[in-house]
Amino acid sequence: MRTYLVTGGAGFIGSNYIHYMFGKYGDDIKIINVDKLTYAGNPENLKDVEDRPNYTFVKADICDSEAISALFEKEDIQRVVHFAAESHVDRSIKNPDVFVKTNVLGTLTMLNAAKAAWELPDGSFKPDHKFLHVSTDEVYGSLDEDGGYFYETTPYDPHSPYSASKASSDFLVKAYMDTYKFPANITNCSNNYGPYQFPEKLIPLMINNALNGKKLPVYGDGKNVRDWLYVEDHCKGIDMVQEKGRLFETYNIGGHNEKQNIEIIHIILDQLREKLDDSDPRKALINEDLITYVADRKGHDRRYAIAPDKIKAEVGWYPETMFEEGIRKTIDWYFEHKEWMENITSGDYLKYYEEMYKA
Ligand code: NAD
Ligand code: DAU
């Protein structure tokens, strides 16, 4: 039975990945999820799996080298899938320090612990032991509106403290691969959406605000473009890269689904109206008047777009979920999980929201 160490598994993509992996491999794998449970980590995301005998949750900080090394000493961990990070660009603009700590130093701690556990006396590594570093397309910077794509060969040009910290972590992984032949891969993915996403990010924030008749804050002119990928497709891509990709390689993962932010908001409004009964009092409140243009994000990248040619050619991965289907599934999920949203948006979230949007 193969053992996985997943970091940040209580967050958005990590929890989707754990669900995906148990759905695919069932009892043939064991997963240890190590998560600090920051504001973004939510044990409720894993309620369905917490009683499985082949699942263990460990509350720890990835910067805590003793705690992380102890996990490698206790178990023969064959796969590391490293999601844990501070992930929100707006928060990084207000408070960069924690991004450097978790994303850079935390990644270094993970690399050192895996290297110490897997390295053999002759400097080679235990066979079939692999580390996958989950990264972002934001490391490549910003594209012009009228063309171009991010390839694996695109030079790094990060702009926000978040993307600079992710770029630094990518370079550390690359350095370990180049220097020690440390068995790893990096994936750089575009914007994800789907169940369990924290409502500080565009799509769940707009769904939640609209359902509560709150303003929909659009940064700048609303024409910034993101390349949206349904989260389950990302999880599948990560697994395929780890099992079928060439070691030491980077793979870009993206949806070929570019949309302006304002288009996304119109789609959400249309779908919410369609979904609500005529008798529902919220229906009348959900309209274009909620859209409110606010000050632009500082250093706001204009456009991201991934060319997923390499992962398609080498690994056979392609985005399976069309946006229309993915956004419908996402909205359905938020409708069915009202309590999840209510639990999250009470307490600290309110404070964050008020300060961020001066609401
Ligand atoms: P998230 O913010 O939803 O979750 C992050 C998780 O990491 C949380 O569970 C949090 O508790 C945990 N964590 C944070 N600091 C930690 C620490 N010091 N020690 C242990 N755990 C810690 O993030 P997400 O959106 O799920 O993103 C996961 C990864 O994927 C990140 O590395 C991110 O850079 C990358 N990524 C995200 C997207 C996206 O669209 N969300 C796209 C591409 C890549
Ligand atoms: O590209 C991958 C990245 O996608 C990941 O690495 C990050 O972890 C993830 O947070 C995401 O970053 P973005 O900054 O692109 O996502 P966000 O949802 O914060 O914003 C998407 C777009 O929507 C962006 O152009 C800013 C805009 N926006 C966002 C919010 C929260 C608004 O106009 N209003 C808002 O209130």
GROMACS .gro file of C-alpha atoms and ligand atoms in nm:
model
  439
    1MET     CA    1   0.000   0.000   0.000
    2ARG     CA    2   0.151   0.332  -0.111
    3THR     CA    3   0.164   0.608   0.151
    4TYR     CA    4   0.109   0.973   0.059
    5LEU     CA    5   0.202   1.274   0.264
    6VAL     CA    6  -0.026   1.558   0.156
    7THR     CA    7   0.047   1.906   0.290
    8GLY     CA    8  -0.233   2.163   0.312
    9GLY     CA    9  -0.498   1.896   0.261
   10ALA     CA   10  -0.758   2.086   0.462
   11GLY     CA   11  -0.759   2.373   0.211
   12PHE     CA   12  -0.949   2.409  -0.115
   13ILE     CA   13  -0.744   2.208  -0.366
   14GLY     CA   14  -0.586   1.977  -0.107
   15SER     CA   15  -0.923   1.856   0.023
   16ASN     CA   16  -1.052   1.805  -0.332
   17TYR     CA   17  -0.735   1.609  -0.408
   18ILE     CA   18  -0.783   1.382  -0.103
   19HIS     CA   19  -1.144   1.313  -0.210
   20TYR     CA   20  -1.030   1.248  -0.565
   21MET     CA   21  -0.754   1.009  -0.456
   22PHE     CA   22  -0.977   0.802  -0.225
   23GLY     CA   23  -1.237   0.795  -0.504
   24LYS     CA   24  -0.978   0.661  -0.745
   25TYR     CA   25  -0.762   0.431  -0.531
   26GLY     CA   26  -0.994   0.347  -0.238
   27ASP     CA   27  -0.815   0.131   0.020
   28ASP     CA   28  -0.507   0.081  -0.198
   29ILE     CA   29  -0.342   0.397  -0.068
   30LYS     CA   30  -0.286   0.560   0.268
   31ILE     CA   31  -0.297   0.938   0.308
   32ILE     CA   32  -0.141   1.143   0.586
   33ASN     CA   33  -0.264   1.501   0.571
   34VAL     CA   34  -0.046   1.755   0.747
   35ASP     CA   35  -0.203   2.096   0.785
   36LYS     CA   36  -0.157   2.388   1.024
   37LEU     CA   37  -0.527   2.479   0.994
   38THR     CA   38  -0.479   2.848   0.921
   39TYR     CA   39  -0.791   3.053   0.843
   40ALA     CA   40  -0.795   2.869   0.506
   41GLY     CA   41  -0.779   2.517   0.646
   42ASN     CA   42  -1.112   2.364   0.736
   43PRO     CA   43  -1.149   2.013   0.883
   44GLU     CA   44  -1.514   2.020   0.772
   45ASN     CA   45  -1.384   1.979   0.414
   46LEU     CA   46  -1.273   1.627   0.508
   47LYS     CA   47  -1.568   1.510   0.717
   48ASP     CA   48  -1.644   1.236   0.463
   49VAL     CA   49  -1.302   1.076   0.492
   50GLU     CA   50  -1.198   1.135   0.852
   51ASP     CA   51  -1.314   0.791   0.973
   52ARG     CA   52  -1.130   0.596   0.706
   53PRO     CA   53  -0.864   0.366   0.853
   54ASN     CA   54  -0.630   0.467   0.569
   55TYR     CA   55  -0.653   0.842   0.647
   56THR     CA   56  -0.464   1.031   0.919
   57PHE     CA   57  -0.476   1.400   1.000
   58VAL     CA   58  -0.176   1.568   1.164
   59LYS     CA   59  -0.202   1.929   1.276
   60ALA     CA   60   0.144   2.077   1.220
   61ASP     CA   61   0.323   2.368   1.057
   62ILE     CA   62   0.532   2.277   0.751
   63CYS     CA   63   0.801   2.511   0.890
   64ASP     CA   64   0.835   2.285   1.195
   65SER     CA   65   1.120   2.062   1.081
   66GLU     CA   66   1.100   1.834   1.385
   67ALA     CA   67   0.731   1.760   1.335
   68ILE     CA   68   0.776   1.702   0.961
   69SER     CA   69   1.085   1.480   1.002
   70ALA     CA   70   0.901   1.274   1.264
   71LEU     CA   71   0.635   1.189   1.002
   72PHE     CA   72   0.900   1.057   0.765
   73GLU     CA   73   1.060   0.854   1.046
   74LYS     CA   74   0.733   0.693   1.142
   75GLU     CA   75   0.618   0.585   0.795
   76ASP     CA   76   0.767   0.491   0.461
   77ILE     CA   77   0.624   0.787   0.274
   78GLN     CA   78   0.650   0.724  -0.100
   79ARG     CA   79   0.470   1.026  -0.233
   80VAL     CA   80   0.469   1.385  -0.114
   81VAL     CA   81   0.211   1.617  -0.267
   82HIS     CA   82   0.288   1.965  -0.141
   83PHE     CA   83  -0.008   2.204  -0.148
   84ALA     CA   84   0.038   2.393   0.182
   85ALA     CA   85   0.082   2.763   0.117
   86GLU     CA   86  -0.057   3.104   0.181
   87SER     CA   87  -0.256   3.139  -0.138
   88HIS     CA   88  -0.441   3.471  -0.159
   89VAL     CA   89  -0.282   3.756  -0.358
   90ASP     CA   90  -0.472   4.035  -0.174
   91ARG     CA   91  -0.353   3.908   0.164
   92SER     CA   92   0.005   3.894   0.033
   93ILE     CA   93  -0.016   4.261  -0.063
   94LYS     CA   94  -0.116   4.351   0.294
   95ASN     CA   95   0.111   4.108   0.478
   96PRO     CA   96   0.392   3.955   0.271
   97ASP     CA   97   0.597   3.812   0.560
   98VAL     CA   98   0.387   3.504   0.629
   99PHE     CA   99   0.396   3.423   0.255
  100VAL     CA  100   0.775   3.407   0.258
  101LYS     CA  101   0.774   3.205   0.578
  102THR     CA  102   0.523   2.939   0.472
  103ASN     CA  103   0.575   2.929   0.098
  104VAL     CA  104   0.954   2.956   0.088
  105LEU     CA  105   1.084   2.831   0.423
  106GLY     CA  106   0.803   2.576   0.456
  107THR     CA  107   0.889   2.431   0.115
  108LEU     CA  108   1.255   2.417   0.213
  109THR     CA  109   1.161   2.225   0.529
  110MET     CA  110   0.957   1.977   0.324
  111LEU     CA  111   1.243   1.927   0.077
  112ASN     CA  112   1.499   1.872   0.354
  113ALA     CA  113   1.281   1.622   0.539
  114ALA     CA  114   1.205   1.421   0.224
  115LYS     CA  115   1.568   1.432   0.113
  116ALA     CA  116   1.692   1.309   0.451
  117ALA     CA  117   1.442   1.024   0.451
  118TRP     CA  118   1.489   0.915   0.089
  119GLU     CA  119   1.861   0.967   0.018
  120LEU     CA  120   2.076   0.652   0.011
  121PRO     CA  121   2.442   0.639   0.124
  122ASP     CA  122   2.566   0.670  -0.238
  123GLY     CA  123   2.368   0.992  -0.291
  124SER     CA  124   2.096   0.831  -0.503
  125PHE     CA  125   1.736   0.813  -0.382
  126LYS     CA  126   1.509   0.526  -0.282
  127PRO     CA  127   1.337   0.403  -0.599
  128ASP     CA  128   0.977   0.506  -0.661
  129HIS     CA  129   0.975   0.783  -0.398
  130LYS     CA  130   0.857   1.114  -0.541
  131PHE     CA  131   0.780   1.474  -0.441
  132LEU     CA  132   0.531   1.689  -0.630
  133HIS     CA  133   0.534   2.064  -0.571
  134VAL     CA  134   0.202   2.230  -0.653
  135SER     CA  135   0.260   2.574  -0.797
  136THR     CA  136   0.088   2.845  -0.994
  137ASP     CA  137   0.089   3.011  -1.336
  138GLU     CA  138   0.132   3.346  -1.158
  139VAL     CA  139   0.509   3.286  -1.144
  140TYR     CA  140   0.519   3.366  -1.517
  141GLY     CA  141   0.384   3.718  -1.468
  142SER     CA  142   0.124   3.881  -1.689
  143LEU     CA  143   0.031   3.840  -2.058
  144ASP     CA  144  -0.092   4.099  -2.305
  145GLU     CA  145  -0.463   4.096  -2.372
  146ASP     CA  146  -0.418   4.019  -2.739
  147GLY     CA  147  -0.202   3.710  -2.732
  148GLY     CA  148   0.053   3.468  -2.602
  149TYR     CA  149   0.049   3.179  -2.357
  150PHE     CA  150   0.252   3.058  -2.063
  151TYR     CA  151   0.475   2.764  -2.158
  152GLU     CA  152   0.708   2.572  -1.925
  153THR     CA  153   0.992   2.767  -2.089
  154THR     CA  154   0.838   3.110  -2.023
  155PRO     CA  155   1.079   3.310  -1.802
  156TYR     CA  156   0.964   3.370  -1.445
  157ASP     CA  157   0.841   3.725  -1.383
  158PRO     CA  158   0.635   3.729  -1.062
  159HIS     CA  159   0.473   4.055  -0.954
  160SER     CA  160   0.289   4.006  -0.625
  161PRO     CA  161   0.447   3.899  -0.296
  162TYR     CA  162   0.240   3.578  -0.333
  163SER     CA  163   0.373   3.493  -0.678
  164ALA     CA  164   0.728   3.596  -0.579
  165SER     CA  165   0.713   3.355  -0.285
  166LYS     CA  166   0.578   3.074  -0.506
  167ALA     CA  167   0.851   3.147  -0.765
  168SER     CA  168   1.112   3.123  -0.487
  169SER     CA  169   0.970   2.791  -0.375
  170ASP     CA  170   0.975   2.661  -0.734
  171PHE     CA  171   1.341   2.762  -0.763
  172LEU     CA  172   1.423   2.573  -0.445
  173VAL     CA  173   1.260   2.258  -0.584
  174LYS     CA  174   1.445   2.308  -0.914
  175ALA     CA  175   1.772   2.357  -0.722
  176TYR     CA  176   1.719   2.029  -0.533
  177MET     CA  177   1.645   1.847  -0.858
  178ASP     CA  178   1.952   1.996  -1.031
  179THR     CA  179   2.193   1.966  -0.741
  180TYR     CA  180   2.096   1.639  -0.574
  181LYS     CA  181   1.885   1.473  -0.847
  182PHE     CA  182   1.608   1.490  -0.589
  183PRO     CA  183   1.308   1.303  -0.740
  184ALA     CA  184   1.048   1.572  -0.793
  185ASN     CA  185   0.808   1.740  -1.031
  186ILE     CA  186   0.657   2.088  -1.036
  187THR     CA  187   0.311   2.167  -1.169
  188ASN     CA  188   0.211   2.525  -1.251
  189CYS     CA  189  -0.164   2.555  -1.269
  190SER     CA  190  -0.410   2.827  -1.362
  191ASN     CA  191  -0.707   2.951  -1.153
  192ASN     CA  192  -0.912   2.671  -0.995
  193TYR     CA  193  -1.279   2.681  -0.902
  194GLY     CA  194  -1.516   2.428  -0.747
  195PRO     CA  195  -1.638   2.295  -0.408
  196TYR     CA  196  -1.469   2.395  -0.080
  197GLN     CA  197  -1.311   2.717  -0.213
  198PHE     CA  198  -1.274   2.982   0.055
  199PRO     CA  199  -1.496   3.286  -0.021
  200GLU     CA  200  -1.205   3.532  -0.038
  201LYS     CA  201  -1.151   3.414  -0.400
  202LEU     CA  202  -1.350   3.558  -0.691
  203ILE     CA  203  -1.604   3.283  -0.766
  204PRO     CA  204  -1.722   3.180  -0.416
  205LEU     CA  205  -1.709   3.544  -0.301
  206MET     CA  206  -1.943   3.651  -0.582
  207ILE     CA  207  -2.180   3.356  -0.527
  208ASN     CA  208  -2.200   3.423  -0.155
  209ASN     CA  209  -2.239   3.801  -0.189
  210ALA     CA  210  -2.508   3.771  -0.457
  211LEU     CA  211  -2.708   3.522  -0.250
  212ASN     CA  212  -2.694   3.767   0.041
  213GLY     CA  213  -2.786   4.069  -0.172
  214LYS     CA  214  -2.440   4.220  -0.109
  215LYS     CA  215  -2.243   4.429  -0.357
  216LEU     CA  216  -2.015   4.247  -0.602
  217PRO     CA  217  -1.677   4.425  -0.584
  218VAL     CA  218  -1.506   4.430  -0.925
  219TYR     CA  219  -1.143   4.543  -0.925
  220GLY     CA  220  -1.044   4.802  -1.188
  221ASP     CA  221  -1.229   4.771  -1.520
  222GLY     CA  222  -1.324   4.405  -1.463
  223LYS     CA  223  -1.149   4.302  -1.783
  224ASN     CA  224  -0.858   4.111  -1.631
  225VAL     CA  225  -0.849   3.761  -1.773
  226ARG     CA  226  -0.799   3.435  -1.585
  227ASP     CA  227  -0.786   3.081  -1.726
  228TRP     CA  228  -1.035   2.881  -1.516
  229LEU     CA  229  -0.998   2.510  -1.443
  230TYR     CA  230  -1.241   2.288  -1.253
  231VAL     CA  231  -1.056   2.171  -0.942
  232GLU     CA  232  -1.116   1.799  -0.999
  233ASP     CA  233  -0.937   1.825  -1.334
  234HIS     CA  234  -0.640   1.980  -1.155
  235CYS     CA  235  -0.636   1.696  -0.899
  236LYS     CA  236  -0.642   1.439  -1.177
  237GLY     CA  237  -0.357   1.621  -1.352
  238ILE     CA  238  -0.144   1.616  -1.037
  239ASP     CA  239  -0.190   1.242  -0.999
  240MET     CA  240  -0.118   1.180  -1.368
  241VAL     CA  241   0.200   1.389  -1.359
  242GLN     CA  242   0.322   1.208  -1.049
  243GLU     CA  243   0.257   0.862  -1.196
  244LYS     CA  244   0.319   0.916  -1.568
  245GLY     CA  245   0.529   1.231  -1.599
  246ARG     CA  246   0.904   1.238  -1.641
  247LEU     CA  247   1.087   1.308  -1.315
  248PHE     CA  248   1.257   1.648  -1.282
  249GLU     CA  249   1.011   1.804  -1.528
  250THR     CA  250   0.770   2.093  -1.489
  251TYR     CA  251   0.418   2.062  -1.631
  252ASN     CA  252   0.175   2.348  -1.687
  253ILE     CA  253  -0.189   2.266  -1.614
  254GLY     CA  254  -0.466   2.486  -1.750
  255GLY     CA  255  -0.820   2.486  -1.869
  256HIS     CA  256  -0.797   2.667  -2.206
  257ASN     CA  257  -1.085   2.860  -2.062
  258GLU     CA  258  -1.008   3.230  -2.057
  259LYS     CA  259  -1.269   3.465  -1.920
  260GLN     CA  260  -1.275   3.826  -1.810
  261ASN     CA  261  -1.375   3.871  -1.446
  262ILE     CA  262  -1.685   4.064  -1.544
  263GLU     CA  263  -1.797   3.778  -1.772
  264ILE     CA  264  -1.765   3.537  -1.479
  265ILE     CA  265  -1.982   3.762  -1.265
  266HIS     CA  266  -2.255   3.782  -1.531
  267ILE     CA  267  -2.252   3.403  -1.569
  268ILE     CA  268  -2.289   3.361  -1.192
  269LEU     CA  269  -2.577   3.609  -1.176
  270ASP     CA  270  -2.759   3.437  -1.465
  271GLN     CA  271  -2.715   3.090  -1.315
  272LEU     CA  272  -2.824   3.198  -0.967
  273ARG     CA  273  -3.140   3.358  -1.107
  274GLU     CA  274  -3.215   3.044  -1.306
  275LYS     CA  275  -3.171   2.827  -1.000
  276LEU     CA  276  -3.388   3.023  -0.758
  277ASP     CA  277  -3.765   2.970  -0.750
  278ASP     CA  278  -3.976   3.269  -0.849
  279SER     CA  279  -4.117   3.265  -0.495
  280ASP     CA  280  -3.769   3.305  -0.342
  281PRO     CA  281  -3.733   3.667  -0.224
  282ARG     CA  282  -3.359   3.659  -0.308
  283LYS     CA  283  -3.437   3.629  -0.678
  284ALA     CA  284  -3.543   3.993  -0.717
  285LEU     CA  285  -3.228   4.114  -0.542
  286ILE     CA  286  -2.988   3.923  -0.765
  287ASN     CA  287  -2.929   4.157  -1.056
  288GLU     CA  288  -2.665   4.364  -1.233
  289ASP     CA  289  -2.717   4.655  -0.991
  290LEU     CA  290  -2.512   4.462  -0.736
  291ILE     CA  291  -2.200   4.500  -0.956
  292THR     CA  292  -1.978   4.767  -0.801
  293TYR     CA  293  -1.649   4.879  -0.951
  294VAL     CA  294  -1.390   4.935  -0.680
  295ALA     CA  295  -1.023   5.040  -0.669
  296ASP     CA  296  -0.795   4.808  -0.864
  297ARG     CA  297  -0.570   4.552  -0.694
  298LYS     CA  298  -0.217   4.691  -0.665
  299GLY     CA  299   0.008   4.545  -0.939
  300HIS     CA  300  -0.293   4.360  -1.083
  301ASP     CA  301  -0.178   4.109  -1.350
  302ARG     CA  302  -0.381   4.161  -1.667
  303ARG     CA  303  -0.406   3.816  -1.818
  304TYR     CA  304  -0.306   3.458  -1.746
  305ALA     CA  305  -0.334   3.177  -2.003
  306ILE     CA  306  -0.173   2.836  -1.990
  307ALA     CA  307  -0.060   2.631  -2.288
  308PRO     CA  308  -0.115   2.274  -2.161
  309ASP     CA  309   0.052   2.118  -2.467
  310LYS     CA  310   0.328   1.937  -2.277
  311ILE     CA  311   0.105   1.766  -2.021
  312LYS     CA  312  -0.131   1.663  -2.298
  313ALA     CA  313   0.143   1.519  -2.520
  314GLU     CA  314   0.348   1.346  -2.250
  315VAL     CA  315   0.094   1.249  -1.987
  316GLY     CA  316  -0.234   1.239  -2.178
  317TRP     CA  317  -0.408   1.491  -1.949
  318TYR     CA  318  -0.660   1.744  -2.082
  319PRO     CA  319  -0.929   1.952  -1.911
  320GLU     CA  320  -1.246   1.741  -1.908
  321THR     CA  321  -1.498   1.974  -1.745
  322MET     CA  322  -1.637   2.248  -1.966
  323PHE     CA  323  -1.686   2.577  -1.781
  324GLU     CA  324  -2.067   2.573  -1.819
  325GLU     CA  325  -2.080   2.233  -1.648
  326GLY     CA  326  -1.816   2.316  -1.386
  327ILE     CA  327  -1.976   2.641  -1.276
  328ARG     CA  328  -2.317   2.472  -1.257
  329LYS     CA  329  -2.173   2.197  -1.036
  330THR     CA  330  -1.998   2.460  -0.824
  331ILE     CA  331  -2.311   2.668  -0.772
  332ASP     CA  332  -2.511   2.352  -0.692
  333TRP     CA  333  -2.250   2.260  -0.433
  334TYR     CA  334  -2.269   2.599  -0.262
  335PHE     CA  335  -2.650   2.573  -0.257
  336GLU     CA  336  -2.627   2.230  -0.095
  337HIS     CA  337  -2.367   2.342   0.160
  338LYS     CA  338  -2.520   2.657   0.306
  339GLU     CA  339  -2.403   2.564   0.652
  340TRP     CA  340  -2.043   2.524   0.534
  341MET     CA  341  -2.054   2.879   0.400
  342GLU     CA  342  -2.225   3.015   0.711
  343ASN     CA  343  -1.965   2.859   0.939
  344ILE     CA  344  -1.683   3.004   0.734
  345THR     CA  345  -1.824   3.352   0.690
  346SER     CA  346  -1.888   3.417   1.056
  347GLY     CA  347  -1.607   3.532   1.287
  348ASP     CA  348  -1.270   3.614   1.134
  349TYR     CA  349  -1.396   3.625   0.777
  350LEU     CA  350  -1.622   3.919   0.861
  351LYS     CA  351  -1.327   4.111   1.002
  352TYR     CA  352  -1.119   4.034   0.691
  353TYR     CA  353  -1.406   4.135   0.461
  354GLU     CA  354  -1.473   4.462   0.638
  355GLU     CA  355  -1.109   4.562   0.631
  356MET     CA  356  -1.044   4.447   0.272
  357TYR     CA  357  -1.355   4.602   0.117
  358LYS     CA  358  -1.417   4.873   0.381
  359ALA     CA  359  -1.768   4.730   0.392
  360NAD     P1  360  -0.588   2.731   0.037
  360NAD     O1  361  -0.547   2.865   0.089
  360NAD     O2  362  -0.732   2.702   0.017
  360NAD     O3  363  -0.530   2.618   0.133
  360NAD     C1  364  -0.401   2.621   0.187
  360NAD     C2  365  -0.392   2.515   0.295
  360NAD     O4  366  -0.258   2.516   0.347
  360NAD     C3  367  -0.486   2.539   0.415
  360NAD     O5  368  -0.547   2.419   0.454
  360NAD     C4  369  -0.392   2.591   0.524
  360NAD     O6  370  -0.436   2.562   0.655
  360NAD     C5  371  -0.263   2.517   0.489
  360NAD     N1  372  -0.144   2.587   0.540
  360NAD     C6  373  -0.113   2.718   0.525
  360NAD     N2  374   0.003   2.746   0.588
  360NAD     C7  375   0.047   2.629   0.641
  360NAD     C8  376   0.161   2.592   0.715
  360NAD     N3  377   0.254   2.683   0.749
  360NAD     N4  378   0.176   2.463   0.753
  360NAD     C9  379   0.082   2.369   0.720
  360NAD     N5  380  -0.029   2.399   0.651
  360NAD    C10  381  -0.047   2.527   0.611
  360NAD     O7  382  -0.504   2.713  -0.097
  360NAD     P2  383  -0.547   2.641  -0.233
  360NAD     O8  384  -0.619   2.737  -0.318
  360NAD     O9  385  -0.604   2.510  -0.202
  360NAD    O10  386  -0.401   2.622  -0.299
  360NAD    C11  387  -0.323   2.506  -0.270
  360NAD    C12  388  -0.192   2.515  -0.346
  360NAD    O11  389  -0.217   2.523  -0.486
  360NAD    C13  390  -0.108   2.636  -0.311
  360NAD    O12  391   0.026   2.597  -0.308
  360NAD    C14  392  -0.134   2.733  -0.424
  360NAD    O13  393  -0.022   2.817  -0.445
  360NAD    C15  394  -0.153   2.638  -0.540
  360NAD     N6  395  -0.239   2.684  -0.649
  360NAD    C16  396  -0.363   2.733  -0.624
  360NAD    C17  397  -0.446   2.771  -0.730
  360NAD    C18  398  -0.587   2.822  -0.707
  360NAD    O14  399  -0.650   2.866  -0.802
  360NAD     N7  400  -0.640   2.818  -0.588
  360NAD    C19  401  -0.400   2.759  -0.862
  360NAD    C20  402  -0.270   2.711  -0.883
  360NAD    C21  403  -0.191   2.672  -0.777
  361DAU     O1  404  -0.361   3.173  -1.131
  361DAU     C1  405  -0.356   3.087  -1.021
  361DAU     C2  406  -0.386   3.165  -0.895
  361DAU     O2  407  -0.525   3.193  -0.896
  361DAU     C3  408  -0.347   3.091  -0.768
  361DAU     O3  409  -0.209   3.073  -0.765
  361DAU     C4  410  -0.390   3.170  -0.643
  361DAU     O4  411  -0.363   3.095  -0.527
  361DAU     C5  412  -0.540   3.194  -0.654
  361DAU     O5  413  -0.582   3.274  -0.544
  361DAU     C6  414  -0.574   3.264  -0.785
  361DAU     O6  415  -0.520   3.400  -0.786
  361DAU     P1  416  -0.605   3.524  -0.847
  361DAU     O7  417  -0.553   3.647  -0.787
  361DAU     O8  418  -0.612   3.516  -0.994
  361DAU     O9  419  -0.752   3.485  -0.789
  361DAU     P2  420  -0.866   3.572  -0.719
  361DAU    O10  421  -0.985   3.482  -0.705
  361DAU    O11  422  -0.817   3.641  -0.597
  361DAU    O12  423  -0.898   3.682  -0.827
  361DAU     C7  424  -0.938   3.646  -0.958
  361DAU     C8  425  -0.958   3.773  -1.038
  361DAU    O13  426  -1.073   3.843  -0.985
  361DAU     C9  427  -0.843   3.873  -1.026
  361DAU    O14  428  -0.825   3.938  -1.150
  361DAU    C10  429  -0.888   3.973  -0.920
  361DAU    C11  430  -1.039   3.976  -0.941
  361DAU     N1  431  -1.120   4.003  -0.818
  361DAU    C12  432  -1.099   3.923  -0.710
  361DAU    C13  433  -1.171   3.943  -0.593
  361DAU    C14  434  -1.147   3.856  -0.472
  361DAU    C15  435  -1.215   4.103  -0.818
  361DAU    O15  436  -1.236   4.174  -0.918
  361DAU     N2  437  -1.287   4.121  -0.703
  361DAU    C16  438  -1.269   4.049  -0.589
  361DAU    O16  439  -1.336   4.075  -0.487
   0.00000   0.00000   0.00000
